[in-house]
Short mmCIF file of C-alpha atoms and ligand atoms in Angstrom, two decimals:
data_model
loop_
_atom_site.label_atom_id
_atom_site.label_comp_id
_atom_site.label_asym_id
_atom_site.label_seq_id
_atom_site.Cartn_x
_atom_site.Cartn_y
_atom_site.Cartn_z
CA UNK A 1 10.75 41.73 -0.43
CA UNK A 2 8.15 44.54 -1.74
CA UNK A 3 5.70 42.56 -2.10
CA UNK A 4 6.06 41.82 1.89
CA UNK A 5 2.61 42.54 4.52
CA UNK A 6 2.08 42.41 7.49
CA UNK A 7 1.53 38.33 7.69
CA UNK A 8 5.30 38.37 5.90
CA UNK A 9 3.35 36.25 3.54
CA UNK A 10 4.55 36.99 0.10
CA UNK A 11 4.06 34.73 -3.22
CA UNK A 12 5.74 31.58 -4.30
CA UNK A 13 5.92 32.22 -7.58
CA UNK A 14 6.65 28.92 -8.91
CA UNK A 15 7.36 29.44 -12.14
CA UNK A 16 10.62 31.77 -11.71
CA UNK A 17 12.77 29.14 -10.09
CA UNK A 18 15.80 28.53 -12.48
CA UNK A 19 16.37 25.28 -13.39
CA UNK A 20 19.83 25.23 -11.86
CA UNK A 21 17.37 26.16 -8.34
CA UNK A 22 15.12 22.74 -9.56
CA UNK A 23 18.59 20.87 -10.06
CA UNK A 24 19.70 21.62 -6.63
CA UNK A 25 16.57 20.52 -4.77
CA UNK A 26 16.96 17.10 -6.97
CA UNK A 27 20.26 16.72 -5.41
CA UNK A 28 19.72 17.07 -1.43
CA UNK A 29 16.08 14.86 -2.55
CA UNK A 30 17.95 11.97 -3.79
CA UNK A 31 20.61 12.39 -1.27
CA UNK A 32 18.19 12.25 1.59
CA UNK A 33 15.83 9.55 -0.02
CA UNK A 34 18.68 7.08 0.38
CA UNK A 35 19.75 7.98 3.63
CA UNK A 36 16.18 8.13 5.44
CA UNK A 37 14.95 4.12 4.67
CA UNK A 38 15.73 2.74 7.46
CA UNK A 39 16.52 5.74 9.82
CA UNK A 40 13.33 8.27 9.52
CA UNK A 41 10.22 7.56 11.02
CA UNK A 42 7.13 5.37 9.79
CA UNK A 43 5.17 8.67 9.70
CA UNK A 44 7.53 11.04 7.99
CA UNK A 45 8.10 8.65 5.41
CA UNK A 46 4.11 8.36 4.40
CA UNK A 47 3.85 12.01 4.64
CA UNK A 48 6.67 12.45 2.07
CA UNK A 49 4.86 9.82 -0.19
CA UNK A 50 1.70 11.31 0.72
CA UNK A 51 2.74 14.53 -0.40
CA UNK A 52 3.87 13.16 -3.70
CA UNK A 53 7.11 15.51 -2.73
CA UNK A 54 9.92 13.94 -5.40
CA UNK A 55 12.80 14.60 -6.62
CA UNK A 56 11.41 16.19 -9.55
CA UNK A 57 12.38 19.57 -8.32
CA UNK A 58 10.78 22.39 -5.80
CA UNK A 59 7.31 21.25 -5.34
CA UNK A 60 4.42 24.18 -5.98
CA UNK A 61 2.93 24.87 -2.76
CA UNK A 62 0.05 25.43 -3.49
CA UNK A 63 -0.25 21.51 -4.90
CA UNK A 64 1.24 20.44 -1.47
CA UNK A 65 -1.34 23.19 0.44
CA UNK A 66 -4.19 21.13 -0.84
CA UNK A 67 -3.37 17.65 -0.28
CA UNK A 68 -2.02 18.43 3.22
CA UNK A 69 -5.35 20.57 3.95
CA UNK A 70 -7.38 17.70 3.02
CA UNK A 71 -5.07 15.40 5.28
CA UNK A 72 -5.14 17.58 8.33
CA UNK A 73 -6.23 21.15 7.70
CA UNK A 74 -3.14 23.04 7.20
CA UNK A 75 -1.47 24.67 4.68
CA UNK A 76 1.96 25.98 3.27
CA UNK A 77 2.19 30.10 3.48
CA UNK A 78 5.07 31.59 1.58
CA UNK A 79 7.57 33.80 3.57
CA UNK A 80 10.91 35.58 2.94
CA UNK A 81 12.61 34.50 5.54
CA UNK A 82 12.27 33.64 9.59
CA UNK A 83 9.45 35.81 10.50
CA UNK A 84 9.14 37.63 14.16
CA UNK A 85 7.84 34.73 16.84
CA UNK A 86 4.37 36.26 17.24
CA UNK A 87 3.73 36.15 13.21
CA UNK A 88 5.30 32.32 13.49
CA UNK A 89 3.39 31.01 16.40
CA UNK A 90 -0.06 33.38 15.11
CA UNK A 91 0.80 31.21 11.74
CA UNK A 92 0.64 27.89 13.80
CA UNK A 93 -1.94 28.05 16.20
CA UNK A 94 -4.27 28.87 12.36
CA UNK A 95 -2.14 25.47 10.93
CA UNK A 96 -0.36 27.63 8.57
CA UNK A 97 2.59 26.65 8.11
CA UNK A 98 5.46 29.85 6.95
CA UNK A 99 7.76 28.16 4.49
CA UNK A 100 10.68 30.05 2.81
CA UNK A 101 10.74 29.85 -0.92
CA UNK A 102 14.50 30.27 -1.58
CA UNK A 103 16.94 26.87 -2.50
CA UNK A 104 20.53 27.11 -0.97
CA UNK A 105 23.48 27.46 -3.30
CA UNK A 106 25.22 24.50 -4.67
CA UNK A 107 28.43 25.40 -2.41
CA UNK A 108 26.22 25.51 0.20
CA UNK A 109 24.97 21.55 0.10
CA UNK A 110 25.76 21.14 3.84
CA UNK A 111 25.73 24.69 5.71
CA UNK A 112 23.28 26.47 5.75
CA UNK A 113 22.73 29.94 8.14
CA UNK A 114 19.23 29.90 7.67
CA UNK A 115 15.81 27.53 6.69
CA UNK A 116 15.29 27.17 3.43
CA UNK A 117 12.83 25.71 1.29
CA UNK A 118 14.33 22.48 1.03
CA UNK A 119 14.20 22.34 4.99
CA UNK A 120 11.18 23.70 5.52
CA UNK A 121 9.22 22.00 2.86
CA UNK A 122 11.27 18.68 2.55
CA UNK A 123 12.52 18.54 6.27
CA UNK A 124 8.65 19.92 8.16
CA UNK A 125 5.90 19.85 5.88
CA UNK A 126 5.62 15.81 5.60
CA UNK A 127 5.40 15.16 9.71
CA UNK A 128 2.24 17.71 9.06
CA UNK A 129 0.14 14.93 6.99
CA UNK A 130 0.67 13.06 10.66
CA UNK A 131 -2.83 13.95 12.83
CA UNK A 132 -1.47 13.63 16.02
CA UNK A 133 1.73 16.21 15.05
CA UNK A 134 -0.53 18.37 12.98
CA UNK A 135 -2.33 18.76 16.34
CA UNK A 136 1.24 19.07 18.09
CA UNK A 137 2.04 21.68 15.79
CA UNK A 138 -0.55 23.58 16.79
CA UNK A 139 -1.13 23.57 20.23
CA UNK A 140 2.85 24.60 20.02
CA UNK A 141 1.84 27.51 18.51
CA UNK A 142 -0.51 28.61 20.82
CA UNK A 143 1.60 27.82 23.53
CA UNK A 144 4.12 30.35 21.55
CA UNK A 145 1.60 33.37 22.10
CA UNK A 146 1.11 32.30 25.62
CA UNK A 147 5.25 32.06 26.67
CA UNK A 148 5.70 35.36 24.83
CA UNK A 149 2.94 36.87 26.82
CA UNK A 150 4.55 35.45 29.74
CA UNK A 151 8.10 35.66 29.38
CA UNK A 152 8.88 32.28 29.31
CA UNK A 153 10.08 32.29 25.25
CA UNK A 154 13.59 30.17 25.76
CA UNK A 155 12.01 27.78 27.81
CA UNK A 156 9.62 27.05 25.15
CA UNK A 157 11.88 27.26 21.90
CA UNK A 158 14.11 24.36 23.74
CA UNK A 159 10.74 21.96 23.32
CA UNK A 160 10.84 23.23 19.58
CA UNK A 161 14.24 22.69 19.20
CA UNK A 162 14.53 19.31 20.67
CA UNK A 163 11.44 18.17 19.25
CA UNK A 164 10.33 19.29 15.84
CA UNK A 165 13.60 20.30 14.93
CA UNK A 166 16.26 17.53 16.35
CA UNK A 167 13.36 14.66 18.06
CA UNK A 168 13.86 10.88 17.90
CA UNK A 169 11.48 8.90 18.55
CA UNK A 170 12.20 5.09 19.44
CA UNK A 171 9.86 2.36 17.57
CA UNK A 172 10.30 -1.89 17.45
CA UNK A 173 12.90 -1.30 14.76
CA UNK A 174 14.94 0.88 16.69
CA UNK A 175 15.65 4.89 16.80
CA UNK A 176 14.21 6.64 14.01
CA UNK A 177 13.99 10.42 13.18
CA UNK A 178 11.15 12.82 13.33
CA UNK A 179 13.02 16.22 13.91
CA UNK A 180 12.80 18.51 10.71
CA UNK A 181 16.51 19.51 11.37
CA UNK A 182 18.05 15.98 11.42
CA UNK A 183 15.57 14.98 8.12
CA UNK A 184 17.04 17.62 6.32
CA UNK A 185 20.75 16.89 6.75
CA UNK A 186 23.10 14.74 5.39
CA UNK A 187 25.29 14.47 7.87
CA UNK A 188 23.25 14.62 11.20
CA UNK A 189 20.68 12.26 9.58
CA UNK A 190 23.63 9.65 9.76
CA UNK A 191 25.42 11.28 12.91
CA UNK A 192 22.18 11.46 15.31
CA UNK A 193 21.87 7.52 15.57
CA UNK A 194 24.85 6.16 14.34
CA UNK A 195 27.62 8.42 15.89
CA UNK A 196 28.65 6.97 19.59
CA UNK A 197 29.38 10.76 20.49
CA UNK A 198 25.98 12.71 21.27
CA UNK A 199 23.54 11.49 24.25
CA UNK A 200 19.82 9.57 23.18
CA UNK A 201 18.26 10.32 26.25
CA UNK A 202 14.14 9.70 27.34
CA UNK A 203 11.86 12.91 26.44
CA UNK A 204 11.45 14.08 29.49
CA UNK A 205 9.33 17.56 29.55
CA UNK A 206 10.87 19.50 32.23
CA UNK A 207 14.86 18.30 31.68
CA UNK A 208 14.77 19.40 27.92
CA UNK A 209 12.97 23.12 28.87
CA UNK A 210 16.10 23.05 31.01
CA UNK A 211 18.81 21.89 28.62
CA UNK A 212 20.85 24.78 26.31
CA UNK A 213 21.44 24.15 22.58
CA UNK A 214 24.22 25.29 20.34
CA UNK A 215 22.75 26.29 16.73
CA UNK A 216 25.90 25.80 14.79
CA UNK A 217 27.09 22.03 15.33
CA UNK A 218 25.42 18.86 15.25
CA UNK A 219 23.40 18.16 19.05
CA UNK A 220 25.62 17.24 21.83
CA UNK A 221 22.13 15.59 23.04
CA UNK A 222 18.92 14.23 21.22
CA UNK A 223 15.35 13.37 23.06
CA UNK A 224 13.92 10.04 22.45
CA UNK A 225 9.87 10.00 22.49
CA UNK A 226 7.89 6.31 22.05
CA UNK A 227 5.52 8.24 20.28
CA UNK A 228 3.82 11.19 19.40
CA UNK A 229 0.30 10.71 22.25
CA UNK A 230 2.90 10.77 24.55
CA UNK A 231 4.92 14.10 23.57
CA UNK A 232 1.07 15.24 22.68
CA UNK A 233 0.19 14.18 26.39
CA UNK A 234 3.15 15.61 27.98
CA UNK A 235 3.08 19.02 26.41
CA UNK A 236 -0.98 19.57 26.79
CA UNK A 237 -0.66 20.33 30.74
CA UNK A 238 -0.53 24.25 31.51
CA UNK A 239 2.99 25.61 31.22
CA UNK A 240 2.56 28.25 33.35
CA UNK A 241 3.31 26.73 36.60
CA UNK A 242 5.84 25.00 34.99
CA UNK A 243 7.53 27.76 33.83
CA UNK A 244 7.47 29.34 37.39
CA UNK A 245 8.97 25.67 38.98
CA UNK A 246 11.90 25.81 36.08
CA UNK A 247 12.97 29.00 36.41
CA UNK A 248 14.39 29.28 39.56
CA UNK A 249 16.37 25.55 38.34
CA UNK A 250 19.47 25.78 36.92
CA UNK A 251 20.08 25.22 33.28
CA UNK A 252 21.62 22.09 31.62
CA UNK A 253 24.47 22.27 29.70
CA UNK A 254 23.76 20.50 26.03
CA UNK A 255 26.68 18.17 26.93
CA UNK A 256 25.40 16.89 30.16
CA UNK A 257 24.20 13.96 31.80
CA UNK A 258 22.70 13.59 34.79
CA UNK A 259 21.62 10.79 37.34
CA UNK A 260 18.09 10.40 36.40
CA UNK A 261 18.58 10.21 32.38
CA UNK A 262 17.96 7.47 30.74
CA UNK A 263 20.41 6.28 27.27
CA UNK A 264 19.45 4.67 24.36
CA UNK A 265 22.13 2.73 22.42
CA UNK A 266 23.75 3.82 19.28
CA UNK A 267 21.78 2.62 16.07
CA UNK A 268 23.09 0.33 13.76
CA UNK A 269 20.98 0.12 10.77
CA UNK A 270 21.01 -3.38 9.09
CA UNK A 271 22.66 -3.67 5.82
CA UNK A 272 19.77 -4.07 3.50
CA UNK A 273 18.60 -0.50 4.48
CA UNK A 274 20.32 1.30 2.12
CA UNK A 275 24.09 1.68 1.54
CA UNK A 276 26.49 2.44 4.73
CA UNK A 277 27.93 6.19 4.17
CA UNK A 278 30.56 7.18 6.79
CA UNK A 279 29.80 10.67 8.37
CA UNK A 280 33.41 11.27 7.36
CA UNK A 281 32.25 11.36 3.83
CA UNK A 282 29.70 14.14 3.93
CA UNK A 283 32.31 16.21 5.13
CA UNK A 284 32.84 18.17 8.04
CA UNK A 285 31.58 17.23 12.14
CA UNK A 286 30.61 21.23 12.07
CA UNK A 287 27.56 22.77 10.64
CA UNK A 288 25.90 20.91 7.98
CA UNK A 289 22.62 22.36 9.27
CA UNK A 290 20.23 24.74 9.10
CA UNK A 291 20.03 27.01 12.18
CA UNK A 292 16.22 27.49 13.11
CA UNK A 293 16.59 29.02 16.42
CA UNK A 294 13.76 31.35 17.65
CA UNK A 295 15.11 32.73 20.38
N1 LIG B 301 0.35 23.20 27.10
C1 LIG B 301 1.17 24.29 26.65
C2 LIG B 301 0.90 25.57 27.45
O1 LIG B 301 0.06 25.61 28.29
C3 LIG B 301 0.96 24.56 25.17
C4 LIG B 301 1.82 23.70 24.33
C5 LIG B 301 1.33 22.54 23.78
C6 LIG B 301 3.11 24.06 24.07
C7 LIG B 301 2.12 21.76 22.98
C8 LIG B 301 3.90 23.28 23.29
C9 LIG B 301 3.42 22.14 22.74
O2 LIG B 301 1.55 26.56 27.21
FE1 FE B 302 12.79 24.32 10.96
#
């Protein structure tokens, strides 16, 4: 970490991944490759082929920087590790976007403490080629500086969480996945539409700025979008007063339901998608994630 600044951004270095590191991004690639047809959505999965991200091994970001700058304008910086919330949401608001370089260990396939490269690069990176959530992206990051300023920080990392890190959104087809956190899990990928246990419910702006999470078990509920003008549309109002209205609410447990939310059915995907793996399988109902909380 010598080589840290002040922007935490630090080098890549491409070349010095092992190939047992190269191996282990292969593996989680091809696992997730069959899981996501059929259950990611439309514009994740052209951002991935965009991207030309395979399961060659770690991609070079600087490759990736390039084709997503030409897509949208933003690019890949390298960081050690979560960096402080000002230096993340300063990196967002200039579409950077701070990407750890380090691949989990092979006993560590499912559980993860921390993002990695194969969730921040496999998991965010593609939803960035998307113009309307490269725009997203930003104007989250900018509304980072401004809840810091104003004290509203957990209010806003809730949006975050339930959106670029666990979102669904619903299309013709049925549920699909946008949320960087789900796309770069086994076992939630299969568990957030499949499983009867956790609540779908309609994105609604002001319930999930209310509405706890827990970082180290798969979501007791997910938020359902229709698509991304409307989360774009729903999050471009000033937060401010919102804030103020929220804060004297009380909070929602993750668990709960209340009168006004709206369900979405379990998904079933149909056969030809791809081969049915039971959750069971991939192990255990705890922690197969990475934990990206900000707060
Ligand atoms: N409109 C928000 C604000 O005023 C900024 C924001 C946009 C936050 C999009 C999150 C996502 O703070
Ligand atoms: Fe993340």
């Amino acid at each position: 970490m010598s080589e840290a600044r002040t922007d935490y951004a630090i080098k890549q270095d491409w070349s010095a991944y092992s190939e047992e590191e190269h191996a282990i991004w292969r593996l989680l690639f091809e696992r997730q490759q069959r899981l996501l047809a059929g259950r990611a959505c439309r514009e994740y999965l052209d951002g991935l082929e965009g991207l030309g991200v395979a399961a060659g091994g770690i991609p070079d970001f600087r490759r990736l920087s390039d084709i997503l700058d030409r897509a949208t304008g933003w690019r890949i910086v390298a960081v050690p590790g979560l960096v402080p919330d000002d230096v993340f949401f300063a990196y967002l608001a200039a579409r950077r976007f701070p990407s750890t370089c380090f691949i989990r260990r092979r006993d560590q396939l499912d559980y993860l403490q921390e993002p990695d490269v194969f969730h921040d690069i496999y998991g965010h990176v593609p939803m960035l080629m998307n113009p309307v959530f490269a725009d997203y992206m930003q104007a989250y990051g900018q509304g980072g500086l401004k809840a810091l300023r104003l004290g509203h920080l957990p209010r806003l990392a809730r949006l975050y969480w339930y959106t670029v890190e666990f979102g669904l959104i619903a299309t013709q087809e049925g549920l699909r996945i946008y949320g960087s956190g789900i796309l770069s899990s086994a076992g939630e990928s299969l568990y957030c539409l499949d499983d009867p246990q956790p609540h779908r419910l309609r994105f609604d702006l002001r319930r999930v700025m209310r509405t706890r999470y827990h970082i180290d078990r798969y979501q007791e509920s997910y938020f359902v979008i229709d698509d991304f003008g409307q989360l774009f549309a729903a999050t471009r109002p000033d937060f401010a007063p919102i804030y103020r209205e929220i804060a004297v609410l009380p909070e929602i447990a993750a668990e709960a339901i209340l009168p006004e939310d709206r369900e979405y059915a379990a998904f079933q995907p149909p056969k030809k998608e791809g081969p049915r793996v039971s959750t069971a399988r991939l192990g255990k109902k705890e922690g197969p994630r990475v934990s990206t909380a900000r707060v």
